[in-house]
PDB file of N, CA and C in Angstrom:
ATOM      1  N   MET A   1      98.297  70.123 146.043  1.00  0.00           N
ATOM      2  CA  MET A   1      99.222  69.876 144.888  1.00  0.00           C
ATOM      3  C   MET A   1      99.986  71.191 144.559  1.00  0.00           C
ATOM      4  N   ALA A   2     101.056  70.863 143.843  1.00  0.00           N
ATOM      5  CA  ALA A   2     101.958  71.857 143.521  1.00  0.00           C
ATOM      6  C   ALA A   2     102.912  71.265 142.436  1.00  0.00           C
ATOM      7  N   VAL A   3     103.132  71.899 141.357  1.00  0.00           N
ATOM      8  CA  VAL A   3     104.239  71.349 140.280  1.00  0.00           C
ATOM      9  C   VAL A   3     105.360  71.426 140.828  1.00  0.00           C
ATOM     10  N   THR A   4     106.436  70.444 141.052  1.00  0.00           N
ATOM     11  CA  THR A   4     107.652  71.118 141.274  1.00  0.00           C
ATOM     12  C   THR A   4     108.598  71.580 139.980  1.00  0.00           C
ATOM     13  N   SER A   5     109.844  72.326 139.697  1.00  0.00           N
ATOM     14  CA  SER A   5     110.878  72.498 139.052  1.00  0.00           C
ATOM     15  C   SER A   5     111.083  71.436 138.070  1.00  0.00           C
ATOM     16  N   SER A   6     110.904  69.953 138.930  1.00  0.00           N
ATOM     17  CA  SER A   6     111.074  68.651 137.992  1.00  0.00           C
ATOM     18  C   SER A   6     110.145  68.740 136.633  1.00  0.00           C
ATOM     19  N   CYS A   7     109.238  69.131 136.195  1.00  0.00           N
ATOM     20  CA  CYS A   7     108.094  68.893 135.522  1.00  0.00           C
ATOM     21  C   CYS A   7     108.728  69.142 133.817  1.00  0.00           C
ATOM     22  N   THR A   8     108.541  68.104 133.280  1.00  0.00           N
ATOM     23  CA  THR A   8     108.998  68.028 132.087  1.00  0.00           C
ATOM     24  C   THR A   8     107.690  68.353 130.956  1.00  0.00           C
ATOM     25  N   ALA A   9     106.671  68.836 131.524  1.00  0.00           N
ATOM     26  CA  ALA A   9     105.704  69.400 130.524  1.00  0.00           C
ATOM     27  C   ALA A   9     104.958  68.018 129.965  1.00  0.00           C
ATOM     28  N   CYS A  10     105.501  66.666 130.348  1.00  0.00           N
ATOM     29  CA  CYS A  10     105.164  65.608 129.066  1.00  0.00           C
ATOM     30  C   CYS A  10     103.248  65.237 128.919  1.00  0.00           C
ATOM     31  N   GLY A  11     102.836  66.098 130.244  1.00  0.00           N
ATOM     32  CA  GLY A  11     101.127  66.085 130.045  1.00  0.00           C
ATOM     33  C   GLY A  11     100.356  64.556 130.232  1.00  0.00           C
ATOM     34  N   ALA A  12     101.031  64.137 130.785  1.00  0.00           N
ATOM     35  CA  ALA A  12     100.161  62.530 131.354  1.00  0.00           C
ATOM     36  C   ALA A  12      99.665  62.870 132.501  1.00  0.00           C
ATOM     37  N   CYS A  13      99.516  64.215 133.281  1.00  0.00           N
ATOM     38  CA  CYS A  13      98.892  64.359 134.232  1.00  0.00           C
ATOM     39  C   CYS A  13      97.291  64.789 133.544  1.00  0.00           C
ATOM     40  N   LEU A  14      97.685  65.433 132.539  1.00  0.00           N
ATOM     41  CA  LEU A  14      96.679  66.404 131.745  1.00  0.00           C
ATOM     42  C   LEU A  14      95.796  64.901 131.378  1.00  0.00           C
ATOM     43  N   LEU A  15      96.301  64.313 130.826  1.00  0.00           N
ATOM     44  CA  LEU A  15      95.297  63.054 130.512  1.00  0.00           C
ATOM     45  C   LEU A  15      94.795  62.491 131.526  1.00  0.00           C
ATOM     46  N   THR A  16      95.505  62.385 132.569  1.00  0.00           N
ATOM     47  CA  THR A  16      94.686  61.503 133.449  1.00  0.00           C
ATOM     48  C   THR A  16      93.816  62.548 134.788  1.00  0.00           C
ATOM     49  N   CYS A  17      94.305  63.531 134.977  1.00  0.00           N
ATOM     50  CA  CYS A  17      93.081  64.154 135.710  1.00  0.00           C
ATOM     51  C   CYS A  17      91.844  63.947 135.481  1.00  0.00           C
ATOM     52  N   PRO A  18      90.950  63.652 136.360  1.00  0.00           N
ATOM     53  CA  PRO A  18      89.604  63.580 135.968  1.00  0.00           C
ATOM     54  C   PRO A  18      88.694  64.516 136.044  1.00  0.00           C
ATOM     55  N   GLU A  19      89.428  65.721 137.048  1.00  0.00           N
ATOM     56  CA  GLU A  19      88.949  66.985 137.291  1.00  0.00           C
ATOM     57  C   GLU A  19      89.506  67.996 136.071  1.00  0.00           C
ATOM     58  N   HIS A  20      90.091  67.703 135.502  1.00  0.00           N
ATOM     59  CA  HIS A  20      90.840  68.650 135.048  1.00  0.00           C
ATOM     60  C   HIS A  20      91.592  69.885 135.562  1.00  0.00           C
ATOM     61  N   ALA A  21      92.376  69.788 136.379  1.00  0.00           N
ATOM     62  CA  ALA A  21      92.855  70.365 137.436  1.00  0.00           C
ATOM     63  C   ALA A  21      94.128  71.028 136.962  1.00  0.00           C
ATOM     64  N   LEU A  22      94.715  70.331 135.967  1.00  0.00           N
ATOM     65  CA  LEU A  22      96.151  70.868 135.573  1.00  0.00           C
ATOM     66  C   LEU A  22      96.255  71.828 134.440  1.00  0.00           C
ATOM     67  N   ARG A  23      96.918  72.897 134.290  1.00  0.00           N
ATOM     68  CA  ARG A  23      97.274  73.732 132.853  1.00  0.00           C
ATOM     69  C   ARG A  23      98.405  73.993 132.645  1.00  0.00           C
ATOM     70  N   PRO A  24      98.842  73.990 131.334  1.00  0.00           N
ATOM     71  CA  PRO A  24     100.058  74.421 131.026  1.00  0.00           C
ATOM     72  C   PRO A  24     100.122  76.135 131.440  1.00  0.00           C
ATOM     73  N   GLN A  25     101.475  76.375 131.707  1.00  0.00           N
ATOM     74  CA  GLN A  25     101.226  77.653 132.019  1.00  0.00           C
ATOM     75  C   GLN A  25     103.478  78.093 132.031  1.00  0.00           C
ATOM     76  N   GLY A  26     103.574  78.578 130.923  1.00  0.00           N
ATOM     77  CA  GLY A  26     105.056  79.049 131.242  1.00  0.00           C
ATOM     78  C   GLY A  26     106.029  77.528 130.711  1.00  0.00           C
ATOM     79  N   GLY A  27     105.709  76.870 130.108  1.00  0.00           N
ATOM     80  CA  GLY A  27     106.415  75.903 129.612  1.00  0.00           C
ATOM     81  C   GLY A  27     106.553  74.801 130.968  1.00  0.00           C
ATOM     82  N   THR A  28     105.807  74.606 131.832  1.00  0.00           N
ATOM     83  CA  THR A  28     105.347  73.845 132.875  1.00  0.00           C
ATOM     84  C   THR A  28     103.947  73.530 132.921  1.00  0.00           C
ATOM     85  N   LEU A  29     103.589  73.003 134.021  1.00  0.00           N
ATOM     86  CA  LEU A  29     102.068  72.808 134.508  1.00  0.00           C
ATOM     87  C   LEU A  29     101.652  73.628 135.426  1.00  0.00           C
ATOM     88  N   VAL A  30     100.489  74.036 136.075  1.00  0.00           N
ATOM     89  CA  VAL A  30     100.118  74.309 137.426  1.00  0.00           C
ATOM     90  C   VAL A  30      98.940  73.283 137.438  1.00  0.00           C
ATOM     91  N   VAL A  31      98.513  73.481 139.206  1.00  0.00           N
ATOM     92  CA  VAL A  31      97.434  72.798 139.687  1.00  0.00           C
ATOM     93  C   VAL A  31      96.847  73.837 139.805  1.00  0.00           C
ATOM     94  N   LEU A  32      95.223  73.718 139.408  1.00  0.00           N
ATOM     95  CA  LEU A  32      94.247  74.465 140.158  1.00  0.00           C
ATOM     96  C   LEU A  32      93.527  74.317 141.007  1.00  0.00           C
ATOM     97  N   GLY A  33      94.262  74.739 141.957  1.00  0.00           N
ATOM     98  CA  GLY A  33      93.798  74.476 143.831  1.00  0.00           C
ATOM     99  C   GLY A  33      92.273  74.524 143.716  1.00  0.00           C
ATOM    100  N   ASP A  34      91.213  75.304 143.277  1.00  0.00           N
ATOM    101  CA  ASP A  34      89.758  75.213 143.409  1.00  0.00           C
ATOM    102  C   ASP A  34      89.242  74.400 142.440  1.00  0.00           C
ATOM    103  N   THR A  35      89.820  73.723 141.543  1.00  0.00           N
ATOM    104  CA  THR A  35      89.493  72.467 140.737  1.00  0.00           C
ATOM    105  C   THR A  35      89.924  71.028 141.390  1.00  0.00           C
ATOM    106  N   CYS A  36      91.017  70.885 142.019  1.00  0.00           N
ATOM    107  CA  CYS A  36      91.955  69.838 142.329  1.00  0.00           C
ATOM    108  C   CYS A  36      90.849  69.313 143.526  1.00  0.00           C
ATOM    109  N   THR A  37      90.892  67.912 143.759  1.00  0.00           N
ATOM    110  CA  THR A  37      90.011  66.979 144.656  1.00  0.00           C
ATOM    111  C   THR A  37      91.000  66.176 145.401  1.00  0.00           C
ATOM    112  N   GLY A  38      92.324  66.463 144.824  1.00  0.00           N
ATOM    113  CA  GLY A  38      93.235  65.450 145.968  1.00  0.00           C
ATOM    114  C   GLY A  38      93.290  64.131 145.758  1.00  0.00           C
ATOM    115  N   CYS A  39      92.597  63.747 144.403  1.00  0.00           N
ATOM    116  CA  CYS A  39      92.596  62.205 144.400  1.00  0.00           C
ATOM    117  C   CYS A  39      94.023  61.516 144.129  1.00  0.00           C
ATOM    118  N   LEU A  40      95.097  62.214 143.605  1.00  0.00           N
ATOM    119  CA  LEU A  40      96.412  61.938 143.811  1.00  0.00           C
ATOM    120  C   LEU A  40      96.520  61.147 142.053  1.00  0.00           C
ATOM    121  N   GLU A  41      95.926  61.070 141.337  1.00  0.00           N
ATOM    122  CA  GLU A  41      95.891  60.140 140.040  1.00  0.00           C
ATOM    123  C   GLU A  41      97.074  60.563 139.626  1.00  0.00           C
ATOM    124  N   CYS A  42      97.438  62.105 139.405  1.00  0.00           N
ATOM    125  CA  CYS A  42      98.192  63.088 138.617  1.00  0.00           C
ATOM    126  C   CYS A  42      99.851  62.473 139.063  1.00  0.00           C
ATOM    127  N   VAL A  43      99.562  62.210 140.637  1.00  0.00           N
ATOM    128  CA  VAL A  43     100.943  62.008 141.506  1.00  0.00           C
ATOM    129  C   VAL A  43     101.675  60.715 140.527  1.00  0.00           C
ATOM    130  N   GLU A  44     100.380  59.870 140.654  1.00  0.00           N
ATOM    131  CA  GLU A  44     100.797  58.076 140.309  1.00  0.00           C
ATOM    132  C   GLU A  44     101.281  58.239 138.734  1.00  0.00           C
ATOM    133  N   VAL A  45     101.233  58.666 138.170  1.00  0.00           N
ATOM    134  CA  VAL A  45     101.390  58.760 136.529  1.00  0.00           C
ATOM    135  C   VAL A  45     102.494  59.732 136.466  1.00  0.00           C
ATOM    136  N   CYS A  46     103.050  60.217 137.102  1.00  0.00           N
ATOM    137  CA  CYS A  46     104.273  61.573 137.073  1.00  0.00           C
ATOM    138  C   CYS A  46     104.982  60.825 136.769  1.00  0.00           C
ATOM    139  N   PRO A  47     105.887  60.569 135.465  1.00  0.00           N
ATOM    140  CA  PRO A  47     107.462  59.954 135.372  1.00  0.00           C
ATOM    141  C   PRO A  47     108.268  60.826 135.849  1.00  0.00           C
ATOM    142  N   ALA A  48     108.411  62.378 136.133  1.00  0.00           N
ATOM    143  CA  ALA A  48     109.521  62.890 136.648  1.00  0.00           C
ATOM    144  C   ALA A  48     109.432  63.092 138.085  1.00  0.00           C
ATOM    145  N   ASP A  49     107.899  62.648 138.704  1.00  0.00           N
ATOM    146  CA  ASP A  49     107.883  62.914 140.208  1.00  0.00           C
ATOM    147  C   ASP A  49     107.832  64.139 140.531  1.00  0.00           C
ATOM    148  N   ALA A  50     107.186  64.914 139.581  1.00  0.00           N
ATOM    149  CA  ALA A  50     107.106  66.225 139.567  1.00  0.00           C
ATOM    150  C   ALA A  50     106.256  66.835 140.434  1.00  0.00           C
ATOM    151  N   ILE A  51     104.944  65.767 140.781  1.00  0.00           N
ATOM    152  CA  ILE A  51     103.987  66.712 141.395  1.00  0.00           C
ATOM    153  C   ILE A  51     103.985  66.395 143.128  1.00  0.00           C
ATOM    154  N   ALA A  52     104.198  67.353 143.948  1.00  0.00           N
ATOM    155  CA  ALA A  52     103.958  67.470 145.187  1.00  0.00           C
ATOM    156  C   ALA A  52     102.480  67.488 146.140  1.00  0.00           C
ATOM    157  N   VAL A  53     102.651  66.469 147.107  1.00  0.00           N
ATOM    158  CA  VAL A  53     101.626  66.796 147.849  1.00  0.00           C
ATOM    159  C   VAL A  53     101.666  67.796 148.855  1.00  0.00           C
ATOM    160  N   LEU A  54     100.925  68.566 148.908  1.00  0.00           N
ATOM    161  CA  LEU A  54     101.084  70.113 149.884  1.00  0.00           C
ATOM    162  C   LEU A  54     100.141  69.511 151.235  1.00  0.00           C
ATOM    163  N   ALA A  55     100.815  69.701 152.297  1.00  0.00           N
ATOM    164  CA  ALA A  55     100.410  69.965 153.686  1.00  0.00           C
ATOM    165  C   ALA A  55      99.002  70.814 153.651  1.00  0.00           C
ATOM    166  N   ARG A  56      98.023  70.207 154.473  1.00  0.00           N
ATOM    167  CA  ARG A  56      96.757  71.478 154.597  1.00  0.00           C
ATOM    168  C   ARG A  56      96.976  72.026 156.311  1.00  0.00           C
TER     169      ARG A  56
END
């Protein structure tokens, strides 16, 4: 997962992530790769479609 420049830092993903794998950083949010399990709950709730699924 990665947060794109479309992020408005609304916090919807922060409240939804069961693993707390997102953190504020520099006016946007970042995904903590070592904590994220890939459940996609953040992708579903993001109103700006700012969370991208990266190919492995």
